[in-house]
Amino acid sequence: QVQLVESGGGLVQAGGSLRLSCAASGSTFSSAAFAWYRQAPGKQRELVADINSAGGTNYADSVKGRFTISRDKPKNMVYLQMNVLKREDTAVYYCKAVLPRYVYWGQGTQVTVSS
């Protein structure tokens, strides 16, 4: 079965950096699109960034210029490099894979940014 496993979250000071990883398994992902979402306490889940099979990317305005999404197709890995982190980036970050017939989500990884 398809599994998405996020890692790399943690506690970081404002202005710092973190790199999230999403390991995908259980299917062929070369044509899949991936995305990172986040959900802060009391808020709706929101799109952070996505990347299609051709490598095209899209970012939320709030993270443009600070976050970079990338993928390693041979390794079935997707990354989110987060720089200049702000307190408002604190959230659970989820990896999402869009395959032809279904959408899959990971379990999430907590990112906490302290001032």
mmCIF file of C-alpha atoms in Angstrom:
data_model
loop_
_atom_site.group_PDB
_atom_site.id
_atom_site.type_symbol
_atom_site.label_atom_id
_atom_site.label_comp_id
_atom_site.label_asym_id
_atom_site.label_seq_id
_atom_site.Cartn_x
_atom_site.Cartn_y
_atom_site.Cartn_z
ATOM 1 C CA GLN A 1 0.000 0.000 0.000
ATOM 2 C CA VAL A 2 1.043 3.588 -0.530
ATOM 3 C CA GLN A 3 2.811 5.183 2.395
ATOM 4 C CA LEU A 4 4.093 8.702 2.877
ATOM 5 C CA VAL A 5 6.387 9.259 5.824
ATOM 6 C CA GLU A 6 7.421 12.780 6.783
ATOM 7 C CA SER A 7 10.467 13.608 8.848
ATOM 8 C CA GLY A 8 12.655 16.561 9.722
ATOM 9 C CA GLY A 9 10.315 18.576 11.887
ATOM 10 C CA GLY A 10 11.315 19.983 15.240
ATOM 11 C CA LEU A 11 11.851 23.079 17.315
ATOM 12 C CA VAL A 12 13.790 25.946 15.778
ATOM 13 C CA GLN A 13 14.331 29.596 16.607
ATOM 14 C CA ALA A 14 12.875 32.290 14.427
ATOM 15 C CA GLY A 15 15.193 33.004 11.527
ATOM 16 C CA GLY A 16 16.432 29.438 11.448
ATOM 17 C CA SER A 17 16.032 26.672 8.893
ATOM 18 C CA LEU A 18 14.619 23.184 8.682
ATOM 19 C CA ARG A 19 14.429 20.641 5.900
ATOM 20 C CA LEU A 20 11.417 18.371 5.783
ATOM 21 C CA SER A 21 11.517 15.075 3.938
ATOM 22 C CA CYS A 22 8.713 12.901 2.617
ATOM 23 C CA ALA A 23 9.502 9.295 1.759
ATOM 24 C CA ALA A 24 6.992 7.700 -0.599
ATOM 25 C CA SER A 25 6.602 3.955 -1.070
ATOM 26 C CA GLY A 26 4.164 1.381 -2.366
ATOM 27 C CA SER A 27 3.556 2.698 -5.869
ATOM 28 C CA THR A 28 5.112 4.330 -8.896
ATOM 29 C CA PHE A 29 5.490 8.031 -8.295
ATOM 30 C CA SER A 30 7.249 9.274 -11.415
ATOM 31 C CA SER A 31 4.054 10.851 -12.753
ATOM 32 C CA ALA A 32 2.653 11.887 -9.390
ATOM 33 C CA ALA A 33 2.356 15.417 -8.118
ATOM 34 C CA PHE A 34 3.347 16.147 -4.538
ATOM 35 C CA ALA A 35 2.518 18.911 -2.139
ATOM 36 C CA TRP A 36 3.266 20.125 1.336
ATOM 37 C CA TYR A 37 0.381 21.382 3.440
ATOM 38 C CA ARG A 38 0.336 22.684 6.978
ATOM 39 C CA GLN A 39 -2.215 23.047 9.707
ATOM 40 C CA ALA A 40 -1.809 25.317 12.694
ATOM 41 C CA PRO A 41 -3.915 24.902 15.846
ATOM 42 C CA GLY A 42 -7.423 26.189 15.276
ATOM 43 C CA LYS A 43 -6.826 26.814 11.593
ATOM 44 C CA GLN A 44 -7.668 25.026 8.371
ATOM 45 C CA ARG A 45 -5.104 22.996 6.520
ATOM 46 C CA GLU A 46 -3.453 25.134 3.865
ATOM 47 C CA LEU A 47 -1.268 24.535 0.848
ATOM 48 C CA VAL A 48 2.355 25.500 1.350
ATOM 49 C CA ALA A 49 3.933 24.349 -1.914
ATOM 50 C CA ASP A 50 3.457 21.801 -4.650
ATOM 51 C CA ILE A 51 5.521 20.225 -7.395
ATOM 52 C CA ASN A 52 4.313 18.404 -10.482
ATOM 53 C CA SER A 53 5.858 15.514 -12.361
ATOM 54 C CA ALA A 54 7.781 17.878 -14.639
ATOM 55 C CA GLY A 55 9.251 19.761 -11.700
ATOM 56 C CA GLY A 56 7.030 22.798 -11.925
ATOM 57 C CA THR A 57 6.417 24.401 -8.556
ATOM 58 C CA ASN A 58 3.882 26.614 -6.860
ATOM 59 C CA TYR A 59 4.070 28.378 -3.503
ATOM 60 C CA ALA A 60 1.778 30.077 -1.054
ATOM 61 C CA ASP A 61 2.433 33.807 -0.953
ATOM 62 C CA SER A 62 3.365 33.563 2.718
ATOM 63 C CA VAL A 63 6.360 31.318 2.000
ATOM 64 C CA LYS A 64 7.581 32.579 -1.376
ATOM 65 C CA GLY A 65 11.276 33.347 -1.297
ATOM 66 C CA ARG A 66 11.761 31.414 1.950
ATOM 67 C CA PHE A 67 10.665 27.844 1.190
ATOM 68 C CA THR A 68 11.754 25.556 -1.636
ATOM 69 C CA ILE A 69 10.070 22.317 -2.641
ATOM 70 C CA SER A 70 12.023 19.703 -4.542
ATOM 71 C CA ARG A 71 11.878 16.034 -5.412
ATOM 72 C CA ASP A 72 14.256 13.187 -6.087
ATOM 73 C CA LYS A 73 12.393 10.888 -8.447
ATOM 74 C CA PRO A 74 14.767 7.894 -8.323
ATOM 75 C CA LYS A 75 14.571 7.916 -4.516
ATOM 76 C CA ASN A 76 10.825 8.694 -4.314
ATOM 77 C CA MET A 77 11.603 11.585 -1.993
ATOM 78 C CA VAL A 78 10.123 15.040 -1.714
ATOM 79 C CA TYR A 79 11.690 17.833 0.311
ATOM 80 C CA LEU A 80 10.712 21.177 1.736
ATOM 81 C CA GLN A 81 13.619 23.452 2.556
ATOM 82 C CA MET A 82 12.386 26.114 4.946
ATOM 83 C CA ASN A 83 14.549 29.167 5.586
ATOM 84 C CA VAL A 84 14.042 32.343 7.599
ATOM 85 C CA LEU A 85 11.385 30.616 9.652
ATOM 86 C CA LYS A 86 8.810 32.737 11.451
ATOM 87 C CA ARG A 87 6.605 31.994 14.437
ATOM 88 C CA GLU A 88 3.613 31.891 12.121
ATOM 89 C CA ASP A 89 5.180 28.921 10.324
ATOM 90 C CA THR A 90 4.473 26.816 13.398
ATOM 91 C CA ALA A 91 2.185 23.978 12.336
ATOM 92 C CA VAL A 92 1.954 20.299 11.550
ATOM 93 C CA TYR A 93 3.294 19.806 8.041
ATOM 94 C CA TYR A 94 1.785 17.116 5.823
ATOM 95 C CA CYS A 95 3.010 15.548 2.616
ATOM 96 C CA LYS A 96 0.431 14.786 -0.065
ATOM 97 C CA ALA A 97 0.780 12.624 -3.177
ATOM 98 C CA VAL A 98 -1.644 12.903 -6.078
ATOM 99 C CA LEU A 99 -1.793 9.723 -8.137
ATOM 100 C CA PRO A 100 -4.154 9.019 -11.061
ATOM 101 C CA ARG A 101 -6.812 7.337 -8.953
ATOM 102 C CA TYR A 102 -6.295 8.557 -5.412
ATOM 103 C CA VAL A 103 -4.752 11.114 -3.128
ATOM 104 C CA TYR A 104 -2.560 10.050 -0.225
ATOM 105 C CA TRP A 105 -1.475 11.883 2.908
ATOM 106 C CA GLY A 106 1.306 11.359 5.370
ATOM 107 C CA GLN A 107 0.872 11.454 9.122
ATOM 108 C CA GLY A 108 2.490 14.865 9.507
ATOM 109 C CA THR A 109 5.513 16.285 11.241
ATOM 110 C CA GLN A 110 5.445 19.084 13.802
ATOM 111 C CA VAL A 111 7.362 22.293 13.167
ATOM 112 C CA THR A 112 7.586 24.737 16.050
ATOM 113 C CA VAL A 113 9.251 28.109 15.637
ATOM 114 C CA SER A 114 10.126 29.969 18.803
ATOM 115 C CA SER A 115 10.868 33.660 19.127
#
